[in-house]
Short mmCIF file of N, CA, C and O in Angstrom, two decimals:
data_model
loop_
_atom_site.label_atom_id
_atom_site.label_comp_id
_atom_site.label_asym_id
_atom_site.label_seq_id
_atom_site.Cartn_x
_atom_site.Cartn_y
_atom_site.Cartn_z
N MET A 199 0.76 -1.17 0.24
CA MET A 199 0.24 -0.34 0.02
C MET A 199 0.85 1.54 -0.02
O MET A 199 0.59 2.53 -0.64
N SER A 200 2.09 1.06 0.46
CA SER A 200 3.44 2.36 0.49
C SER A 200 3.37 3.05 -0.95
O SER A 200 2.74 4.35 -0.97
N ILE A 201 3.37 2.03 -1.98
CA ILE A 201 3.94 3.17 -2.94
C ILE A 201 2.84 3.26 -3.50
O ILE A 201 2.91 4.50 -3.93
N GLU A 202 1.46 3.13 -3.59
CA GLU A 202 0.02 3.84 -3.90
C GLU A 202 0.14 4.84 -2.99
O GLU A 202 -0.83 6.02 -3.21
N GLN A 203 0.61 4.82 -1.88
CA GLN A 203 -0.07 6.19 -0.89
C GLN A 203 1.30 6.92 -1.51
O GLN A 203 0.97 8.64 -1.62
N GLN A 204 2.12 6.72 -1.67
CA GLN A 204 3.76 7.32 -2.20
C GLN A 204 2.88 8.29 -3.65
O GLN A 204 3.24 9.90 -3.77
N VAL A 205 2.36 7.71 -4.59
CA VAL A 205 1.82 7.94 -5.60
C VAL A 205 0.93 9.07 -5.97
O VAL A 205 0.91 10.34 -5.97
N ARG A 206 -0.23 8.56 -4.67
CA ARG A 206 -1.18 9.66 -4.13
C ARG A 206 -0.49 11.26 -4.21
O ARG A 206 -1.27 12.45 -4.26
N ILE A 207 0.47 11.22 -2.85
CA ILE A 207 0.76 12.39 -2.32
C ILE A 207 1.69 12.77 -3.69
O ILE A 207 1.17 14.11 -3.74
N LEU A 208 2.98 12.68 -4.16
CA LEU A 208 3.19 12.87 -5.10
C LEU A 208 2.19 13.62 -6.29
O LEU A 208 2.32 14.85 -6.57
N ASN A 209 0.86 12.73 -6.59
CA ASN A 209 0.19 13.56 -7.46
C ASN A 209 -0.67 14.82 -6.78
O ASN A 209 -0.96 15.75 -7.83
N ALA A 210 -1.18 15.00 -5.42
CA ALA A 210 -2.01 15.92 -5.02
C ALA A 210 -0.65 17.25 -4.94
O ALA A 210 -0.81 18.29 -5.36
N LEU A 211 1.13 17.16 -4.74
CA LEU A 211 2.08 18.18 -5.06
C LEU A 211 2.04 18.46 -5.87
O LEU A 211 1.97 20.04 -6.70
N VAL A 212 2.16 17.66 -7.33
CA VAL A 212 1.83 17.96 -8.70
C VAL A 212 0.38 19.01 -9.51
O VAL A 212 0.71 20.00 -9.48
N GLN A 213 -0.32 18.72 -8.49
CA GLN A 213 -1.77 19.13 -8.69
C GLN A 213 -1.52 20.76 -8.28
O GLN A 213 -2.29 21.63 -8.96
N ILE A 214 -1.10 20.97 -6.81
CA ILE A 214 -0.77 22.16 -6.31
C ILE A 214 0.07 22.79 -7.05
O ILE A 214 -0.03 24.21 -7.37
N MET A 215 1.05 22.70 -7.86
CA MET A 215 2.05 23.34 -8.51
C MET A 215 1.26 23.58 -9.86
O MET A 215 1.75 25.13 -10.31
N HIS A 216 0.45 22.88 -10.65
CA HIS A 216 -0.22 22.72 -11.48
C HIS A 216 -1.29 24.09 -11.09
O HIS A 216 -1.13 25.10 -12.21
N ASP A 217 -1.89 23.96 -10.35
CA ASP A 217 -2.72 25.20 -9.82
C ASP A 217 -1.86 26.15 -9.99
O ASP A 217 -2.64 27.88 -9.89
N SER A 218 -1.20 26.34 -8.87
CA SER A 218 -0.24 27.66 -8.68
C SER A 218 -0.01 28.48 -9.88
O SER A 218 0.56 29.65 -9.97
N ALA A 219 0.53 27.28 -11.16
CA ALA A 219 0.95 28.28 -12.47
C ALA A 219 0.09 29.21 -12.82
O ALA A 219 -0.05 30.34 -13.83
N ASN A 220 -1.43 28.91 -12.67
CA ASN A 220 -2.66 29.30 -13.43
C ASN A 220 -2.17 29.90 -14.45
O ASN A 220 -2.60 31.18 -14.90
N GLY A 221 -2.81 29.26 -15.08
CA GLY A 221 -2.75 29.19 -16.39
C GLY A 221 -1.81 28.12 -17.61
O GLY A 221 -0.87 27.39 -16.54
N LYS A 222 -1.52 28.35 -18.76
CA LYS A 222 -0.96 27.48 -19.47
C LYS A 222 0.84 27.52 -18.88
O LYS A 222 1.48 28.79 -18.87
N TYR A 223 1.82 26.57 -18.99
CA TYR A 223 2.80 26.49 -18.60
C TYR A 223 3.94 25.39 -19.43
O TYR A 223 3.34 24.39 -19.86
N GLU A 224 5.35 25.84 -20.32
CA GLU A 224 5.50 24.40 -20.70
C GLU A 224 6.46 23.78 -19.52
O GLU A 224 6.69 22.83 -20.41
N GLU A 225 6.71 24.50 -18.49
CA GLU A 225 7.15 23.33 -17.76
C GLU A 225 7.48 23.88 -16.29
O GLU A 225 6.96 24.71 -16.32
N MET A 226 7.64 22.87 -15.41
CA MET A 226 7.61 23.45 -13.91
C MET A 226 8.70 22.86 -12.80
O MET A 226 8.99 21.43 -13.24
N CYS A 227 8.98 23.13 -11.71
CA CYS A 227 9.84 22.67 -11.07
C CYS A 227 9.73 23.25 -9.42
O CYS A 227 9.11 24.20 -9.15
N CYS A 228 9.66 21.80 -8.81
CA CYS A 228 9.64 22.63 -7.27
C CYS A 228 10.21 21.98 -6.52
O CYS A 228 10.43 21.10 -6.75
N GLU A 229 11.09 22.47 -5.61
CA GLU A 229 12.03 21.75 -4.68
C GLU A 229 11.51 21.53 -3.17
O GLU A 229 10.91 22.75 -2.48
N PHE A 230 11.27 20.82 -2.57
CA PHE A 230 11.16 20.51 -1.34
C PHE A 230 11.82 20.43 -0.33
O PHE A 230 12.30 19.08 -0.48
N GLU A 231 11.88 21.20 1.24
CA GLU A 231 12.73 20.75 1.64
C GLU A 231 12.07 20.26 2.87
O GLU A 231 11.42 21.20 3.09
N HIS A 232 12.85 19.35 3.52
CA HIS A 232 12.04 18.91 4.46
C HIS A 232 12.92 18.62 5.88
O HIS A 232 13.94 17.84 5.67
N GLU A 233 12.37 19.16 7.04
CA GLU A 233 13.78 19.08 8.11
C GLU A 233 12.84 18.74 9.38
O GLU A 233 11.73 19.20 9.74
N VAL A 234 13.83 18.07 10.35
CA VAL A 234 13.01 17.14 11.53
C VAL A 234 13.82 17.82 12.37
O VAL A 234 15.06 17.92 12.45
N TYR A 235 13.85 18.27 13.52
CA TYR A 235 14.37 18.57 14.73
C TYR A 235 13.49 18.41 16.02
O TYR A 235 12.77 18.07 16.09
N ASP A 236 14.27 19.26 17.56
CA ASP A 236 13.75 18.31 18.43
C ASP A 236 11.85 18.92 18.51
O ASP A 236 11.89 20.38 18.55
N GLY A 237 11.12 17.91 18.58
CA GLY A 237 9.62 18.44 18.65
C GLY A 237 8.53 18.60 17.68
O GLY A 237 7.75 19.60 17.62
N GLY A 238 9.78 18.50 16.00
CA GLY A 238 8.87 18.82 14.89
C GLY A 238 9.54 19.08 13.99
O GLY A 238 10.16 18.26 13.65
N TRP A 239 8.38 19.66 12.81
CA TRP A 239 9.67 19.29 11.38
C TRP A 239 8.96 20.53 11.04
O TRP A 239 7.84 21.68 10.99
N SER A 240 9.52 21.09 9.69
CA SER A 240 9.47 21.92 8.93
C SER A 240 9.43 22.25 7.10
O SER A 240 10.23 20.90 6.72
N VAL A 241 8.74 22.23 6.74
CA VAL A 241 8.98 22.09 4.84
C VAL A 241 9.29 23.73 4.31
O VAL A 241 8.09 24.74 4.60
N ASN A 242 9.98 23.56 3.17
CA ASN A 242 9.95 24.82 2.64
C ASN A 242 10.05 24.40 1.29
O ASN A 242 10.66 23.24 0.95
N SER A 243 9.76 25.54 0.31
CA SER A 243 9.60 24.99 -1.39
C SER A 243 10.33 26.18 -1.55
O SER A 243 10.39 27.63 -1.73
N LYS A 244 10.53 25.77 -3.00
CA LYS A 244 10.79 26.88 -3.96
C LYS A 244 10.51 26.46 -5.38
O LYS A 244 10.98 25.24 -6.11
N TYR A 245 9.55 27.26 -6.04
CA TYR A 245 8.89 26.94 -7.20
C TYR A 245 8.95 27.39 -8.13
O TYR A 245 9.11 29.05 -7.78
N SER A 246 9.29 27.01 -9.50
CA SER A 246 9.22 27.71 -10.48
C SER A 246 8.10 27.56 -11.80
O SER A 246 8.40 25.81 -12.19
N PHE A 247 7.99 28.01 -13.03
CA PHE A 247 7.19 27.10 -14.21
C PHE A 247 8.14 28.79 -15.06
O PHE A 247 8.74 29.36 -15.00
N VAL A 248 7.80 27.55 -16.22
CA VAL A 248 8.09 28.62 -17.50
C VAL A 248 6.87 28.67 -18.58
O VAL A 248 5.72 27.78 -18.54
N ARG A 249 6.40 30.14 -19.01
CA ARG A 249 5.43 30.19 -20.06
C ARG A 249 6.11 30.95 -20.94
O ARG A 249 6.64 32.13 -20.67
N ASP A 250 5.87 30.59 -21.57
CA ASP A 250 6.20 31.89 -23.16
C ASP A 250 7.91 32.13 -22.84
O ASP A 250 8.17 32.96 -23.44
N HIS A 251 8.50 30.85 -22.71
CA HIS A 251 10.20 30.85 -22.64
C HIS A 251 10.68 31.99 -21.71
O HIS A 251 11.30 32.21 -21.68
N LEU A 252 9.74 32.12 -20.61
CA LEU A 252 10.36 32.93 -19.74
C LEU A 252 10.20 32.02 -18.21
O LEU A 252 8.99 31.49 -18.20
N SER A 253 11.14 32.62 -17.48
CA SER A 253 10.93 31.55 -15.79
C SER A 253 10.41 32.21 -15.05
O SER A 253 10.67 33.78 -14.79
N PHE A 254 9.57 32.30 -14.36
CA PHE A 254 8.78 32.84 -13.23
C PHE A 254 9.30 32.12 -11.94
O PHE A 254 8.94 30.87 -12.04
N SER A 255 9.70 32.89 -10.86
CA SER A 255 9.52 32.31 -9.56
C SER A 255 8.76 32.59 -8.65
O SER A 255 8.17 33.89 -8.66
N GLU A 256 7.76 31.94 -8.02
CA GLU A 256 6.80 31.77 -7.44
C GLU A 256 6.60 31.20 -6.28
O GLU A 256 6.97 30.53 -6.06
N PHE A 257 5.48 31.81 -5.59
CA PHE A 257 5.21 30.48 -4.17
C PHE A 257 4.23 29.94 -4.76
O PHE A 257 3.14 30.53 -5.45
N LEU A 258 4.03 28.84 -3.85
CA LEU A 258 3.01 27.87 -4.20
C LEU A 258 1.28 28.42 -3.87
O LEU A 258 1.80 28.95 -2.90
N ASP A 259 0.25 28.49 -4.34
CA ASP A 259 -0.93 28.55 -4.04
C ASP A 259 -1.25 27.80 -3.14
O ASP A 259 -2.36 27.17 -4.12
N ASP A 260 -1.17 27.99 -2.39
CA ASP A 260 -1.39 27.30 -1.13
C ASP A 260 -1.63 27.38 0.19
O ASP A 260 -1.08 27.16 1.12
N PRO A 261 -2.99 28.37 0.11
CA PRO A 261 -2.99 28.87 1.55
C PRO A 261 -3.18 28.01 2.70
O PRO A 261 -3.00 28.31 3.94
N GLU A 262 -3.74 26.96 2.08
CA GLU A 262 -4.03 26.11 3.84
C GLU A 262 -2.68 25.21 4.16
O GLU A 262 -2.49 24.80 4.80
N ASP A 263 -1.36 25.35 3.15
CA ASP A 263 -0.41 24.81 3.55
C ASP A 263 -0.61 23.22 3.04
O ASP A 263 -0.09 22.41 3.85
N LYS A 264 -1.24 23.04 2.30
CA LYS A 264 -1.70 21.60 2.50
C LYS A 264 -0.78 20.83 1.48
O LYS A 264 0.55 20.09 2.30
N ALA A 265 0.45 21.41 0.88
CA ALA A 265 1.81 20.84 0.27
C ALA A 265 3.44 20.57 1.36
O ALA A 265 3.61 19.27 1.52
N SER A 266 2.81 21.61 2.66
CA SER A 266 3.63 20.53 3.87
C SER A 266 3.79 19.67 4.37
O SER A 266 4.23 19.00 4.45
N SER A 267 2.44 19.70 4.65
CA SER A 267 2.02 18.23 4.95
C SER A 267 1.53 16.90 4.12
O SER A 267 2.15 15.60 4.75
N TYR A 268 1.35 17.04 2.89
CA TYR A 268 2.15 16.25 2.23
C TYR A 268 3.36 15.61 1.99
O TYR A 268 3.46 14.50 1.96
N VAL A 269 4.27 16.86 2.50
CA VAL A 269 5.86 16.15 1.44
C VAL A 269 5.99 15.86 3.45
O VAL A 269 7.24 14.89 3.12
N HIS A 270 5.71 15.89 4.66
CA HIS A 270 6.02 15.50 5.86
C HIS A 270 5.57 13.69 5.64
O HIS A 270 6.24 13.17 6.22
N GLU A 271 4.36 13.73 5.67
CA GLU A 271 3.52 12.58 5.29
C GLU A 271 4.50 12.05 4.44
O GLU A 271 4.38 10.68 4.87
N LEU A 272 5.08 12.20 3.12
CA LEU A 272 5.54 11.84 2.00
C LEU A 272 7.13 11.18 2.85
O LEU A 272 7.47 9.94 2.61
N HIS A 273 7.68 11.75 3.34
CA HIS A 273 8.99 11.28 4.12
C HIS A 273 8.79 10.61 5.55
O HIS A 273 9.46 9.75 4.72
N ASP A 274 8.00 10.40 5.86
CA ASP A 274 7.49 9.57 7.02
C ASP A 274 7.36 8.04 6.03
O ASP A 274 7.98 6.98 7.03
N LEU A 275 6.61 8.40 5.06
CA LEU A 275 5.93 6.98 4.76
C LEU A 275 7.31 6.01 4.08
O LEU A 275 7.45 4.85 4.12
N MET A 276 7.79 6.79 3.39
CA MET A 276 9.00 6.22 2.76
C MET A 276 10.46 6.04 3.49
O MET A 276 10.88 4.70 3.66
N LYS A 277 10.09 6.53 4.77
CA LYS A 277 11.21 6.39 5.59
C LYS A 277 10.85 5.11 6.35
O LYS A 277 11.75 4.16 6.50
N ALA A 278 9.69 5.51 6.75
CA ALA A 278 9.36 3.81 7.13
C ALA A 278 9.35 2.16 6.20
O ALA A 278 9.29 1.36 6.60
N HIS A 279 8.93 2.77 5.14
CA HIS A 279 9.22 2.07 3.58
C HIS A 279 10.44 1.26 3.58
O HIS A 279 10.77 -0.01 3.02
N THR A 280 11.63 2.38 3.32
CA THR A 280 12.77 1.83 3.03
C THR A 280 13.31 2.50 3.53
O THR A 280 14.82 1.81 3.91
N GLY A 281 13.41 2.81 4.84
CA GLY A 281 14.40 3.58 5.63
C GLY A 281 15.48 4.93 5.44
O GLY A 281 15.74 5.06 6.05
N GLY A 282 14.81 4.97 3.92
CA GLY A 282 15.58 6.08 3.73
C GLY A 282 15.42 7.51 4.23
O GLY A 282 13.85 7.80 5.05
N ASP A 283 15.97 8.91 4.83
CA ASP A 283 16.24 9.71 5.17
C ASP A 283 16.26 10.83 4.56
O ASP A 283 17.23 11.43 4.67
N TRP A 284 15.47 11.17 3.56
CA TRP A 284 15.48 12.50 2.13
C TRP A 284 15.81 13.16 2.73
O TRP A 284 14.77 13.67 3.79
N LYS A 285 16.33 14.45 2.80
CA LYS A 285 16.39 16.05 3.16
C LYS A 285 15.68 16.86 2.23
O LYS A 285 14.78 17.81 2.64
N LYS A 286 15.53 16.91 1.13
CA LYS A 286 15.02 17.67 -0.22
C LYS A 286 14.55 16.64 -1.56
O LYS A 286 15.18 15.31 -1.25
N PHE A 287 13.60 16.52 -2.12
CA PHE A 287 13.28 16.19 -3.57
C PHE A 287 12.90 17.84 -4.02
O PHE A 287 12.76 18.58 -4.23
N ILE A 288 13.34 17.24 -5.27
CA ILE A 288 12.52 17.78 -6.32
C ILE A 288 11.79 17.29 -7.21
O ILE A 288 11.79 16.30 -7.90
N VAL A 289 10.71 17.98 -7.59
CA VAL A 289 9.69 17.25 -8.74
C VAL A 289 9.48 18.35 -10.14
O VAL A 289 9.80 19.15 -9.81
N ASN A 290 9.85 17.62 -10.87
CA ASN A 290 10.29 18.18 -12.39
C ASN A 290 9.10 17.96 -13.45
O ASN A 290 9.04 16.66 -13.75
N ILE A 291 8.32 18.93 -13.85
CA ILE A 291 7.40 18.52 -15.09
C ILE A 291 7.88 18.94 -16.79
O ILE A 291 8.30 20.10 -16.48
N ASN A 292 8.27 18.30 -17.47
CA ASN A 292 8.96 18.65 -18.89
C ASN A 292 7.83 18.84 -19.82
O ASN A 292 6.35 19.15 -19.40
N PRO A 293 8.04 19.58 -20.94
CA PRO A 293 7.35 20.16 -21.66
C PRO A 293 6.06 19.25 -22.04
O PRO A 293 5.18 19.48 -22.41
N SER A 294 6.60 17.77 -22.15
CA SER A 294 5.00 16.70 -22.72
C SER A 294 4.86 16.65 -21.20
O SER A 294 3.65 15.64 -21.80
N GLY A 295 4.78 16.80 -20.01
CA GLY A 295 3.85 16.57 -19.29
C GLY A 295 4.49 15.83 -18.20
O GLY A 295 3.93 15.17 -17.19
N LYS A 296 5.83 15.09 -18.74
CA LYS A 296 6.04 13.79 -17.87
C LYS A 296 6.71 14.32 -16.56
O LYS A 296 7.44 15.50 -16.75
N ALA A 297 6.43 13.63 -15.64
CA ALA A 297 6.86 14.03 -13.82
C ALA A 297 8.48 13.17 -14.02
O ALA A 297 8.12 12.33 -13.86
N THR A 298 9.25 13.71 -12.97
CA THR A 298 10.19 12.79 -12.59
C THR A 298 10.59 13.27 -11.13
O THR A 298 10.11 14.89 -11.17
N THR A 299 11.29 12.90 -10.74
CA THR A 299 11.56 13.29 -9.32
C THR A 299 12.91 13.16 -8.78
O THR A 299 13.93 11.70 -9.28
N ARG A 300 13.65 13.55 -7.72
CA ARG A 300 14.93 13.36 -7.39
C ARG A 300 15.30 13.67 -5.95
O ARG A 300 14.55 15.17 -5.77
N PHE A 301 15.50 12.42 -5.26
CA PHE A 301 15.38 13.03 -3.78
C PHE A 301 17.01 12.89 -3.34
O PHE A 301 17.75 12.37 -3.89
N THR A 302 17.05 13.85 -2.27
CA THR A 302 18.24 13.80 -1.49
C THR A 302 18.67 13.64 -0.13
O THR A 302 18.34 13.73 0.35
N TYR A 303 19.62 12.90 -0.50
CA TYR A 303 19.93 12.08 1.03
C TYR A 303 20.98 12.56 2.06
O TYR A 303 21.68 13.15 1.53
#
């Protein structure tokens, strides 16, 4: 079940990215950093997209901050499933719409 949960979370994050572009885009990228510290955790993100061959850096349009909860949930699931303790990951959406992820441990 863990793989399906991970895919569900990644799809939800991509949807937030897509909605944040507020229109057509050629590609998107978001770097999510996850930090655990005594008594808590935090998530930071750097989001950008390309429209009409121009690059835009924006904040995610996520007033309820669902992305942070998704990132934290993904971290916990992956750590429980594989033992991996990544610090950040990048989601790229290329011009054909294909999503790729890269995790940094």
